[in-house]
Every structure is written in structure tokens, then in C-alpha cells.
Rosetta silent file (secondary structure, phi, psi, omega in degrees, C-alpha in Angstrom):
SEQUENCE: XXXXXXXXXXXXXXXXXXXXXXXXXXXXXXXXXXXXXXXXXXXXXXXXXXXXXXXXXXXXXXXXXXXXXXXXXXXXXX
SCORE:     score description
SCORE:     0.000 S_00000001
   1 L     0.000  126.417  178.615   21.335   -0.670  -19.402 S_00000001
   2 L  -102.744 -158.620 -151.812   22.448    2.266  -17.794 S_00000001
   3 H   -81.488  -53.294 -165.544   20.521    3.893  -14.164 S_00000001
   4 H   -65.326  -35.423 -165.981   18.093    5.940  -15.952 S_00000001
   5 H   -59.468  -34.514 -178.128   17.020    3.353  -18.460 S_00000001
   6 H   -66.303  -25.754 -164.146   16.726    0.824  -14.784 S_00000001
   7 H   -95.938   -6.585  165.229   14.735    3.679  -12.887 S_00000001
   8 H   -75.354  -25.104 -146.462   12.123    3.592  -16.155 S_00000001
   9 H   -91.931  -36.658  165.349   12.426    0.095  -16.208 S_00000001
  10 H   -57.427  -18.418  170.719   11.747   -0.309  -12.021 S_00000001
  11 H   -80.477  -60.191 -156.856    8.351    1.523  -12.575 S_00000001
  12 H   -79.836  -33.034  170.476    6.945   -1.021  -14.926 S_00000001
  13 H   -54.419  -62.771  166.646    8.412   -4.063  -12.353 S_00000001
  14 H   -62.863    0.076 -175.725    6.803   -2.624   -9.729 S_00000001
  15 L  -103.834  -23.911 -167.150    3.515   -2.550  -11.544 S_00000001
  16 L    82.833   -3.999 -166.623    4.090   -6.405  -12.939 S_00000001
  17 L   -52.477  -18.970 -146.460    4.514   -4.376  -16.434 S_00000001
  18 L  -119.181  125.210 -148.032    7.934   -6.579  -17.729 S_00000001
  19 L   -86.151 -179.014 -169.232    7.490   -9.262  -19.848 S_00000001
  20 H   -43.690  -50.169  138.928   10.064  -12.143  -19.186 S_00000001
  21 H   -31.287  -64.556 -178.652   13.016  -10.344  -21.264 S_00000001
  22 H   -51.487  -49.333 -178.844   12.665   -7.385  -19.616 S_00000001
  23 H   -83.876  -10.432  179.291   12.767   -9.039  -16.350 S_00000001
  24 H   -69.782  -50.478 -172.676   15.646  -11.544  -16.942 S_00000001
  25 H   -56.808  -40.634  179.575   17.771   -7.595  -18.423 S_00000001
  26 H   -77.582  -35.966  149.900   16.231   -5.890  -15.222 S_00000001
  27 H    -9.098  -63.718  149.126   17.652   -8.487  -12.987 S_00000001
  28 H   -37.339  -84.941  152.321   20.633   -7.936  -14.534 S_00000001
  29 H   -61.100  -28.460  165.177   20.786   -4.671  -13.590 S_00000001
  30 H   -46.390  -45.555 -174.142   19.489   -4.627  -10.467 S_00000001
  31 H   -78.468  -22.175  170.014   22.628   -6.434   -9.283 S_00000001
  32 H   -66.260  -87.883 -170.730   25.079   -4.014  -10.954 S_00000001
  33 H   -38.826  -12.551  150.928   23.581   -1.328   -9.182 S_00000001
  34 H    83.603 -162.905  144.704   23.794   -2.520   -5.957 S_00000001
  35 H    16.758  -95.207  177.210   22.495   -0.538   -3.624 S_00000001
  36 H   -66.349  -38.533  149.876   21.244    2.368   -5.531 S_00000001
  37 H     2.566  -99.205 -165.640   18.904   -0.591   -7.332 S_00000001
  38 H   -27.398  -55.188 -179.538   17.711   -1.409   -4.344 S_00000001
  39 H   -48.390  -52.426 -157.175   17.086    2.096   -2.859 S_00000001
  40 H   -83.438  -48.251  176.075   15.042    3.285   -6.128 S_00000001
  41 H   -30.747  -75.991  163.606   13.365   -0.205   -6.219 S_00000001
  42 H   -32.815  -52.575 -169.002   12.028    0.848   -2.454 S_00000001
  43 H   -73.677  -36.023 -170.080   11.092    4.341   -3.367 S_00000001
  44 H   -56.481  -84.392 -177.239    9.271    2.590   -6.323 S_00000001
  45 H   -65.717  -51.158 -173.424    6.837    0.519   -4.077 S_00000001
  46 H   -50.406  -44.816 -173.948    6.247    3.017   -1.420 S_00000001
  47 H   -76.000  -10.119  166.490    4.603    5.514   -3.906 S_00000001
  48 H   -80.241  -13.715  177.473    2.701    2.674   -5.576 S_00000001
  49 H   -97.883  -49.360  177.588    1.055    1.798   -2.284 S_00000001
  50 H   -29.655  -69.884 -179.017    0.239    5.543   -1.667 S_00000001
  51 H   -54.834  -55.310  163.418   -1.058    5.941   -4.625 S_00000001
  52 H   -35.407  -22.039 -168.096   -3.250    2.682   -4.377 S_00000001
  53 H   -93.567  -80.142 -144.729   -4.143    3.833   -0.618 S_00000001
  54 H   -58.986  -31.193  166.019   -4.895    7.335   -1.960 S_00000001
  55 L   -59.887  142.288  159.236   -7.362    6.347   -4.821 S_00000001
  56 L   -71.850  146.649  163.686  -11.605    5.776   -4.585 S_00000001
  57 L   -57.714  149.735  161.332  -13.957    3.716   -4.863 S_00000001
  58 L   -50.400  -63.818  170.516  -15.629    4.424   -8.230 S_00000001
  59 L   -72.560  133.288  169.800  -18.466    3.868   -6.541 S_00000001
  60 L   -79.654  168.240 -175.867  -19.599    4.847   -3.395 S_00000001
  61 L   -41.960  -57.692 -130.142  -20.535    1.846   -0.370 S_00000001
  62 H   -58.866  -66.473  177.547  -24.217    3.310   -0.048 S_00000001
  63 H   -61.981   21.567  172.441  -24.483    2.819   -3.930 S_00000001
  64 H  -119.851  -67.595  173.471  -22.664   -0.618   -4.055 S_00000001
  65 H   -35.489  -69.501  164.329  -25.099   -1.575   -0.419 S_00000001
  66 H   -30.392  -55.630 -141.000  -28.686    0.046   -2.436 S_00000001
  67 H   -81.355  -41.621 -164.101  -27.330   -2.070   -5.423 S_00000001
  68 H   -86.606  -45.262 -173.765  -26.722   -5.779   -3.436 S_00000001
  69 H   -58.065  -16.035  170.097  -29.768   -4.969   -0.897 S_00000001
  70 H   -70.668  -60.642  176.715  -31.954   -4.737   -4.176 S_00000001
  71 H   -52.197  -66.944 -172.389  -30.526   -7.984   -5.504 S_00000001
  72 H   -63.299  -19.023  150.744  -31.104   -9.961   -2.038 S_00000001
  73 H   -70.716  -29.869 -179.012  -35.028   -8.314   -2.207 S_00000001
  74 H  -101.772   -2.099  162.166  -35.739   -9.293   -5.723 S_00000001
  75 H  -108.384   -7.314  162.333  -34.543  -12.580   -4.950 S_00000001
  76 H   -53.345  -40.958 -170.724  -36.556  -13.153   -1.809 S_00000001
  77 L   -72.488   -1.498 -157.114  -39.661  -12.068   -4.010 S_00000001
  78 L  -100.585    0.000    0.000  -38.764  -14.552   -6.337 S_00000001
């Protein structure tokens, strides 16, 4: 595997994407690459937690809060 095919292959790890092959060959590479692995490996997870910080709810609270305060009323009535 050479560095580009490991920096495609370090997106889908950080994501959980690689099935058991993949991850015994990315393994692999990670230790030939040392370092620079490591480094892109890093860069890898920080922008997956941005991006996970930086997305919405689908929904907003009020309309998730309307939707369970509704439940917990129609089951008092019941």
C-alpha cells in the first residue's frame, strides 16, 4: 500500500468503515509509515469530531419536547 492508498484507507478507519482485511493491511501500514501514519491518522479524527460537533439535530428540542410531553399526556389520560 503506498501513503495515498493509507490516507484513503485512514478515512474509512476512522469512521469504523474497514472490514477485518482491510484493517489487518491498514495496520500494516500504519507501522511503515511511522510517524506520518500517525500524524494523518490525528488529522483524520480531529475533523471527524468537528464535523460530528458541527452537525444538527434533525429535529429541533421544542419538537422532540411537544412530541414526548404529548406521549406522557395521552398516557396519563389513559
Amino acid at each position: 500500500m503506498n501513503f495515498e492508498q493509507f490516507q484513503n484507507q485512514s478515512r474509512l478507519y476512522v469512521i469504523g468503515a474497514l472490514d477485518p482485511e482491510e484493517l489487518e493491511e491498514f495496520e500494516e501500514a500504519r507501522r511503515k509509515f511511522g510517524k506520518k501514519a500517525e500524524d494523518f491518522i490525528s488529522k483524520c479524527y480531529a475533523l471527524h469530531e468537528a464535523f460530528a460537533l458541527s452537525l444538527r439535530p434533525a429535529k429541533s428540542s421544542d419538537t422532540i419536547k411537544e412530541r414526548l410531553m404529548a406521549i406522557v399526556k395521552a398516557k396519563k389520560q389513559s
